[in-house]
Amino acid sequence: MNELTYRRPRDTADALEALAHGQGKPLAGGTNLVDLMRQNVEHPGALVDVSRLARTIEGLPDGGLRLGAGAKNSAVAADRRVRERFPVLAEAILHGASGQIRNMASIAGNVMQRTRCPYFYDGAARCNKRAPGTGCDAIHGVNRMHAVLGTSASCIAAHPSDLCVALALLDATVQISGPRGDRAVAINDFYRLPGDSPHIETALAIDELITAVDLPAAPIAQRSLYRKVRDRSSFAFALVSVAAALELDGTTIRDVRIALGGVATRPWRARLAEDALRGQPVSEAVFRRAAELELAPAVGHGHNDFKIELARRVITGALDELAGASR
Ligand code: SF4
């Protein structure tokens, strides 16, 4: 049995004081951390219960929104401002987990959730993310759910989040407090590629705390969607998911944003496809070519080879659907 302490801080400063010794973990909904503790993957010396802190959703002067770190996923998905200004985010949340889990899970907890690679949870398996330097049993193992983009020789685990794919599309910013002050990190810089140190996943230091996630105003997001292909229609992680937003000038693509889930080691902003699409005429062939460009660097590991073609098709279909709605 692992001994641990439990503390419920009054505010952010109190929480940071509790995290200062590097032994603590913030606990919000517990929908991932408690599983990781049960599976003997995480062994915090202290649980710092931040579940009652920063639960509000506030407007920003530019028309954007500040999602408190402790705001529940279900509350964010139901918020009228989110549904009207950032429909892709509401859709992504509603495609994740179950209603019960969404009622518990927090924004910051979702940002920090860890991979569902089964070898990561299996103490008898080799896993560089859980035990650095031991190897990766997924690369030559059962890897149907694993990533094809952003992988390395050390790790091919897919990032599990739906919500964070929408955050990547929306150019969200992670607000962080810590003993060295406050700072903001763009979500697309927040996640590290695995490289040769897959155990280091984000830009967050062990003594820092996420306080909010900001969504800047984005008129393009008013016409956005989230499409997810999974093995069953509820409570399953993505095989491939696509967040997309499109702005047309007649039949020409004025602006476009695309982000991918289920296929990459982090929420994946599809910059190659976006750059190829701007200024192009709307057509299924143009969408398909852009999708092929984005997936050109993809590498399958056998069981997950199918994700490459599936991702091309889901990107093409999502853009086609948005273009149809825009005309
Ligand atoms: Fe571990 Fe990553 Fe390999 Fe999975 S893919 S076993 S998380 S190193």
CSV table of C-alpha atoms and ligand atoms in Angstrom, one decimal:
chain,number,residue,atom,x,y,z
A,1,MET,CA,0.0,0.0,0.0
A,2,ASN,CA,1.3,3.5,-0.9
A,3,GLU,CA,0.8,6.1,1.8
A,4,LEU,CA,-0.4,9.5,0.7
A,5,THR,CA,-1.8,12.7,2.2
A,6,TYR,CA,-4.9,14.5,1.0
A,7,ARG,CA,-5.3,18.3,1.1
A,8,ARG,CA,-8.0,20.6,0.0
A,9,PRO,CA,-6.5,24.0,-0.7
A,10,ARG,CA,-8.4,27.2,-0.2
A,11,ASP,CA,-7.1,28.9,-3.4
A,12,THR,CA,-4.4,28.7,-6.1
A,13,ALA,CA,-1.7,30.0,-3.8
A,14,ASP,CA,-2.5,27.4,-1.2
A,15,ALA,CA,-2.6,24.7,-3.9
A,16,LEU,CA,0.9,25.8,-5.2
A,17,GLU,CA,2.2,25.6,-1.7
A,18,ALA,CA,1.0,22.0,-1.4
A,19,LEU,CA,2.6,21.2,-4.8
A,20,ALA,CA,5.9,22.9,-4.0
A,21,HIS,CA,7.7,19.8,-2.8
A,22,GLY,CA,7.2,17.9,-6.0
A,23,GLN,CA,5.4,14.9,-4.4
A,24,GLY,CA,1.9,16.1,-5.0
A,25,LYS,CA,-0.6,15.7,-7.8
A,26,PRO,CA,-3.6,18.0,-8.5
A,27,LEU,CA,-6.8,16.0,-8.2
A,28,ALA,CA,-10.0,17.3,-9.8
A,29,GLY,CA,-12.6,14.8,-11.2
A,30,GLY,CA,-10.2,11.9,-10.7
A,31,THR,CA,-11.4,10.3,-13.9
A,32,ASN,CA,-7.9,9.5,-15.1
A,33,LEU,CA,-5.6,10.0,-12.0
A,34,VAL,CA,-7.5,7.5,-9.8
A,35,ASP,CA,-7.3,4.9,-12.6
A,36,LEU,CA,-3.6,5.5,-12.9
A,37,MET,CA,-3.1,5.1,-9.2
A,38,ARG,CA,-5.2,1.9,-9.1
A,39,GLN,CA,-3.1,0.5,-11.9
A,40,ASN,CA,0.1,1.3,-10.0
A,41,VAL,CA,1.2,3.7,-12.8
A,42,GLU,CA,1.1,6.9,-10.7
A,43,HIS,CA,2.3,7.0,-7.1
A,44,PRO,CA,1.7,10.6,-5.8
A,45,GLY,CA,2.8,11.3,-2.2
A,46,ALA,CA,0.0,13.8,-1.8
A,47,LEU,CA,-3.3,14.5,-3.5
A,48,VAL,CA,-4.1,18.2,-3.8
A,49,ASP,CA,-7.8,18.4,-4.3
A,50,VAL,CA,-8.4,21.4,-6.6
A,51,SER,CA,-11.9,20.3,-7.7
A,52,ARG,CA,-13.5,23.3,-6.0
A,53,LEU,CA,-11.2,25.9,-7.5
A,54,ALA,CA,-11.6,27.9,-10.8
A,55,ARG,CA,-14.9,26.4,-12.0
A,56,THR,CA,-16.3,29.4,-13.8
A,57,ILE,CA,-16.6,30.2,-17.5
A,58,GLU,CA,-16.0,33.9,-18.1
A,59,GLY,CA,-16.1,36.1,-21.2
A,60,LEU,CA,-12.9,37.8,-22.4
A,61,PRO,CA,-12.8,41.4,-23.7
A,62,ASP,CA,-12.0,40.2,-27.3
A,63,GLY,CA,-15.2,38.0,-27.4
A,64,GLY,CA,-13.3,34.9,-26.4
A,65,LEU,CA,-13.9,32.8,-23.3
A,66,ARG,CA,-11.8,31.8,-20.2
A,67,LEU,CA,-12.6,28.2,-19.2
A,68,GLY,CA,-11.7,27.7,-15.5
A,69,ALA,CA,-9.4,24.8,-14.9
A,70,GLY,CA,-12.0,23.2,-12.7
A,71,ALA,CA,-15.0,23.8,-15.0
A,72,LYS,CA,-16.7,20.5,-15.7
A,73,ASN,CA,-16.7,19.1,-19.2
A,74,SER,CA,-20.5,18.9,-19.2
A,75,ALA,CA,-20.9,22.5,-18.1
A,76,VAL,CA,-18.6,23.7,-20.9
A,77,ALA,CA,-20.4,21.7,-23.5
A,78,ALA,CA,-23.8,23.1,-22.3
A,79,ASP,CA,-22.7,26.7,-22.1
A,80,ARG,CA,-24.6,28.8,-24.6
A,81,ARG,CA,-21.6,31.0,-25.5
A,82,VAL,CA,-19.5,27.8,-26.2
A,83,ARG,CA,-22.3,26.3,-28.4
A,84,GLU,CA,-22.7,29.5,-30.3
A,85,ARG,CA,-19.1,30.7,-30.7
A,86,PHE,CA,-17.2,27.5,-30.6
A,87,PRO,CA,-19.5,24.7,-31.6
A,88,VAL,CA,-16.6,22.4,-32.4
A,89,LEU,CA,-15.6,22.4,-28.7
A,90,ALA,CA,-19.1,21.4,-27.5
A,91,GLU,CA,-19.3,18.7,-30.1
A,92,ALA,CA,-15.8,17.3,-29.2
A,93,ILE,CA,-16.7,17.1,-25.5
A,94,LEU,CA,-20.0,15.3,-26.3
A,95,HIS,CA,-18.1,12.8,-28.3
A,96,GLY,CA,-15.9,11.9,-25.4
A,97,ALA,CA,-16.5,9.4,-22.6
A,98,SER,CA,-19.9,9.0,-21.0
A,99,GLY,CA,-22.3,11.5,-19.5
A,100,GLN,CA,-21.3,10.5,-16.0
A,101,ILE,CA,-17.6,11.0,-16.7
A,102,ARG,CA,-18.2,14.3,-18.4
A,103,ASN,CA,-20.1,15.4,-15.2
A,104,MET,CA,-16.9,14.7,-13.2
A,105,ALA,CA,-14.1,15.5,-15.6
A,106,SER,CA,-12.5,19.0,-15.5
A,107,ILE,CA,-11.0,21.1,-18.3
A,108,ALA,CA,-7.5,20.9,-16.8
A,109,GLY,CA,-7.8,17.2,-16.1
A,110,ASN,CA,-8.7,16.6,-19.7
A,111,VAL,CA,-5.7,18.7,-20.9
A,112,MET,CA,-3.5,16.6,-18.6
A,113,GLN,CA,-5.0,13.1,-19.3
A,114,ARG,CA,-2.6,10.4,-20.2
A,115,THR,CA,-2.5,7.9,-23.0
A,116,ARG,CA,-4.7,4.8,-23.0
A,117,CYS,CA,-1.9,2.6,-24.5
A,118,PRO,CA,-2.6,-0.8,-22.7
A,119,TYR,CA,1.1,-1.5,-22.3
A,120,PHE,CA,1.4,1.8,-20.3
A,121,TYR,CA,-1.1,0.4,-17.8
A,122,ASP,CA,0.5,-3.1,-17.7
A,123,GLY,CA,3.3,-3.3,-15.2
A,124,ALA,CA,4.6,-6.5,-16.8
A,125,ALA,CA,5.1,-4.7,-20.2
A,126,ARG,CA,8.1,-2.7,-21.4
A,127,CYS,CA,7.1,1.0,-21.6
A,128,ASN,CA,9.4,4.0,-22.0
A,129,LYS,CA,6.6,6.3,-20.9
A,130,ARG,CA,6.0,4.5,-17.6
A,131,ALA,CA,9.6,3.3,-17.0
A,132,PRO,CA,12.1,5.3,-19.1
A,133,GLY,CA,14.7,3.3,-21.0
A,134,THR,CA,12.9,-0.1,-20.8
A,135,GLY,CA,11.6,-0.2,-24.4
A,136,CYS,CA,8.2,-0.1,-26.1
A,137,ASP,CA,6.2,-3.3,-26.4
A,138,ALA,CA,3.6,-1.5,-28.6
A,139,ILE,CA,5.8,-1.0,-31.6
A,140,HIS,CA,5.9,-4.8,-32.4
A,141,GLY,CA,2.8,-5.6,-30.4
A,142,VAL,CA,-0.9,-5.0,-30.6
A,143,ASN,CA,-1.0,-1.4,-31.9
A,144,ARG,CA,-4.3,-0.9,-33.6
A,145,MET,CA,-5.2,2.1,-31.5
A,146,HIS,CA,-1.8,3.7,-31.7
A,147,ALA,CA,-0.5,6.8,-33.5
A,148,VAL,CA,0.8,7.2,-37.0
A,149,LEU,CA,1.9,10.8,-36.8
A,150,GLY,CA,4.5,12.4,-34.4
A,151,THR,CA,5.8,9.0,-33.3
A,152,SER,CA,9.4,8.0,-32.4
A,153,ALA,CA,11.4,4.9,-32.0
A,154,SER,CA,10.6,5.2,-28.2
A,155,CYS,CA,6.8,5.6,-28.2
A,156,ILE,CA,3.9,5.5,-30.6
A,157,ALA,CA,1.1,6.1,-28.0
A,158,ALA,CA,-1.9,8.2,-29.3
A,159,HIS,CA,-3.1,11.2,-27.4
A,160,PRO,CA,-6.6,10.2,-26.1
A,161,SER,CA,-8.4,13.4,-25.8
A,162,ASP,CA,-11.3,14.7,-27.9
A,163,LEU,CA,-11.6,18.0,-26.2
A,164,CYS,CA,-8.0,18.9,-26.8
A,165,VAL,CA,-8.3,18.4,-30.5
A,166,ALA,CA,-10.9,21.2,-30.5
A,167,LEU,CA,-8.6,23.3,-28.3
A,168,ALA,CA,-5.8,22.8,-30.9
A,169,LEU,CA,-8.1,24.0,-33.6
A,170,LEU,CA,-9.1,27.0,-31.6
A,171,ASP,CA,-5.6,28.1,-30.8
A,172,ALA,CA,-6.4,27.9,-27.1
A,173,THR,CA,-3.9,29.1,-24.5
A,174,VAL,CA,-3.1,27.3,-21.3
A,175,GLN,CA,-2.9,29.6,-18.3
A,176,ILE,CA,-0.4,28.4,-15.7
A,177,SER,CA,0.6,29.5,-12.2
A,178,GLY,CA,3.7,28.4,-10.4
A,179,PRO,CA,6.3,29.5,-7.9
A,180,ARG,CA,8.2,31.4,-10.6
A,181,GLY,CA,5.1,33.3,-11.5
A,182,ASP,CA,2.2,33.1,-14.0
A,183,ARG,CA,2.7,32.2,-17.7
A,184,ALA,CA,0.6,31.3,-20.7
A,185,VAL,CA,1.5,28.6,-23.2
A,186,ALA,CA,-0.2,28.1,-26.6
A,187,ILE,CA,-1.9,24.7,-26.6
A,188,ASN,CA,0.0,23.8,-29.8
A,189,ASP,CA,3.3,24.3,-27.9
A,190,PHE,CA,2.0,22.7,-24.7
A,191,TYR,CA,2.3,19.1,-25.8
A,192,ARG,CA,5.8,17.6,-26.5
A,193,LEU,CA,6.4,15.0,-29.2
A,194,PRO,CA,7.7,11.8,-27.6
A,195,GLY,CA,11.2,11.8,-29.1
A,196,ASP,CA,13.5,9.9,-26.8
A,197,SER,CA,11.8,11.0,-23.6
A,198,PRO,CA,8.1,10.1,-23.9
A,199,HIS,CA,7.7,10.3,-20.2
A,200,ILE,CA,7.9,14.1,-20.5
A,201,GLU,CA,4.6,14.9,-22.1
A,202,THR,CA,3.8,18.6,-21.6
A,203,ALA,CA,5.3,22.0,-20.8
A,204,LEU,CA,3.9,21.9,-17.3
A,205,ALA,CA,6.4,21.7,-14.4
A,206,ILE,CA,5.7,19.4,-11.5
A,207,ASP,CA,5.2,22.4,-9.1
A,208,GLU,CA,2.9,24.3,-11.5
A,209,LEU,CA,-0.9,24.4,-11.8
A,210,ILE,CA,-3.1,25.0,-14.8
A,211,THR,CA,-5.6,27.7,-13.7
A,212,ALA,CA,-7.6,28.2,-17.0
A,213,VAL,CA,-7.7,27.6,-20.7
A,214,ASP,CA,-8.4,30.7,-22.8
A,215,LEU,CA,-10.2,30.6,-26.2
A,216,PRO,CA,-9.5,33.6,-28.3
A,217,ALA,CA,-12.3,35.0,-30.4
A,218,ALA,CA,-12.4,33.1,-33.7
A,219,PRO,CA,-15.2,34.0,-36.1
A,220,ILE,CA,-14.2,31.1,-38.3
A,221,ALA,CA,-15.1,28.7,-35.4
A,222,GLN,CA,-18.8,29.6,-35.7
A,223,ARG,CA,-18.8,27.3,-38.7
A,224,SER,CA,-16.9,24.3,-37.3
A,225,LEU,CA,-17.5,20.7,-36.6
A,226,TYR,CA,-16.0,17.6,-34.9
A,227,ARG,CA,-16.3,14.1,-36.5
A,228,LYS,CA,-15.1,11.0,-34.8
A,229,VAL,CA,-14.7,7.4,-36.0
A,230,ARG,CA,-14.7,4.9,-33.2
A,231,ASP,CA,-15.4,1.2,-32.7
A,232,ARG,CA,-18.7,1.8,-31.0
A,233,SER,CA,-21.0,4.8,-30.9
A,234,SER,CA,-20.4,5.8,-27.3
A,235,PHE,CA,-17.6,5.7,-24.7
A,236,ALA,CA,-14.8,4.7,-27.1
A,237,PHE,CA,-11.6,6.5,-27.9
A,238,ALA,CA,-11.1,7.8,-31.4
A,239,LEU,CA,-9.6,5.7,-34.2
A,240,VAL,CA,-9.6,9.0,-36.1
A,241,SER,CA,-11.2,12.3,-35.3
A,242,VAL,CA,-11.2,15.6,-37.1
A,243,ALA,CA,-12.0,19.1,-35.9
A,244,ALA,CA,-12.5,21.5,-38.8
A,245,ALA,CA,-13.5,25.0,-39.5
A,246,LEU,CA,-13.9,26.6,-42.9
A,247,GLU,CA,-14.4,30.1,-44.2
A,248,LEU,CA,-15.4,30.6,-47.9
A,249,ASP,CA,-15.3,33.6,-50.2
A,250,GLY,CA,-17.8,32.4,-52.8
A,251,THR,CA,-16.4,29.0,-53.9
A,252,THR,CA,-12.8,29.9,-52.8
A,253,ILE,CA,-11.4,28.8,-49.5
A,254,ARG,CA,-10.5,32.0,-47.6
A,255,ASP,CA,-9.4,30.3,-44.4
A,256,VAL,CA,-9.4,26.9,-42.9
A,257,ARG,CA,-8.4,25.1,-39.7
A,258,ILE,CA,-8.0,21.4,-39.2
A,259,ALA,CA,-6.9,19.3,-36.2
A,260,LEU,CA,-6.7,15.6,-35.8
A,261,GLY,CA,-7.2,13.2,-32.9
A,262,GLY,CA,-6.6,9.4,-32.5
A,263,VAL,CA,-3.8,9.4,-35.1
A,264,ALA,CA,-1.0,11.4,-33.4
A,265,THR,CA,1.0,11.5,-30.2
A,266,ARG,CA,-0.5,14.8,-29.4
A,267,PRO,CA,-3.5,16.8,-30.6
A,268,TRP,CA,-2.4,17.4,-34.1
A,269,ARG,CA,-2.9,20.6,-36.0
A,270,ALA,CA,-2.9,19.8,-39.7
A,271,ARG,CA,-0.8,22.8,-40.9
A,272,LEU,CA,0.3,21.1,-44.2
A,273,ALA,CA,-3.3,20.6,-45.2
A,274,GLU,CA,-4.4,24.1,-44.1
A,275,ASP,CA,-1.6,25.8,-46.1
A,276,ALA,CA,-2.4,23.7,-49.2
A,277,LEU,CA,-6.1,24.7,-49.0
A,278,ARG,CA,-6.1,28.5,-48.5
A,279,GLY,CA,-7.0,30.2,-51.8
A,280,GLN,CA,-8.0,27.0,-53.5
A,281,PRO,CA,-11.5,26.3,-55.0
A,282,VAL,CA,-13.9,24.2,-53.1
A,283,SER,CA,-13.9,20.6,-54.4
A,284,GLU,CA,-13.7,17.1,-53.0
A,285,ALA,CA,-10.5,16.5,-55.0
A,286,VAL,CA,-8.8,19.6,-53.5
A,287,PHE,CA,-9.8,18.4,-50.0
A,288,ARG,CA,-8.5,14.9,-50.7
A,289,ARG,CA,-5.1,16.2,-52.0
A,290,ALA,CA,-4.7,18.3,-48.9
A,291,ALA,CA,-5.5,15.3,-46.7
A,292,GLU,CA,-3.0,13.2,-48.6
A,293,LEU,CA,-0.3,15.9,-48.0
A,294,GLU,CA,-1.0,15.9,-44.3
A,295,LEU,CA,-0.8,12.2,-44.0
A,296,ALA,CA,2.3,11.8,-46.2
A,297,PRO,CA,4.7,11.6,-43.2
A,298,ALA,CA,2.5,9.1,-41.4
A,299,VAL,CA,4.0,5.7,-40.4
A,300,GLY,CA,1.9,2.7,-39.5
A,301,HIS,CA,3.1,-0.2,-37.4
A,302,GLY,CA,1.0,-3.0,-38.8
A,303,HIS,CA,-2.3,-3.1,-37.0
A,304,ASN,CA,-2.8,0.6,-37.3
A,305,ASP,CA,-1.9,1.1,-40.9
A,306,PHE,CA,-5.6,1.5,-41.7
A,307,LYS,CA,-5.7,4.8,-39.8
A,308,ILE,CA,-3.7,6.5,-42.6
A,309,GLU,CA,-6.4,6.1,-45.3
A,310,LEU,CA,-9.2,6.4,-42.7
A,311,ALA,CA,-7.8,9.8,-41.7
A,312,ARG,CA,-7.6,11.0,-45.3
A,313,ARG,CA,-11.3,10.1,-45.8
A,314,VAL,CA,-12.5,11.6,-42.6
A,315,ILE,CA,-10.7,14.9,-43.3
A,316,THR,CA,-12.1,15.0,-46.8
A,317,GLY,CA,-15.6,14.2,-45.6
A,318,ALA,CA,-15.5,16.8,-42.8
A,319,LEU,CA,-14.4,19.6,-45.2
A,320,ASP,CA,-17.0,18.5,-47.8
A,321,GLU,CA,-19.7,18.7,-45.1
A,322,LEU,CA,-18.6,22.1,-44.0
A,323,ALA,CA,-18.4,23.4,-47.5
A,324,GLY,CA,-21.9,22.1,-48.2
A,325,ALA,CA,-23.2,23.9,-45.1
A,326,SER,CA,-21.3,27.1,-46.2
A,327,ARG,CA,-22.7,27.3,-49.7
B,1,SF4,FE1,4.7,2.9,-23.5
B,1,SF4,FE2,4.4,4.6,-25.5
B,1,SF4,FE3,5.3,2.2,-26.0
B,1,SF4,FE4,2.7,2.5,-25.2
B,1,SF4,S1,3.6,3.3,-27.1
B,1,SF4,S2,4.2,1.0,-24.5
B,1,SF4,S3,3.0,4.3,-23.8
B,1,SF4,S4,6.4,3.7,-24.8
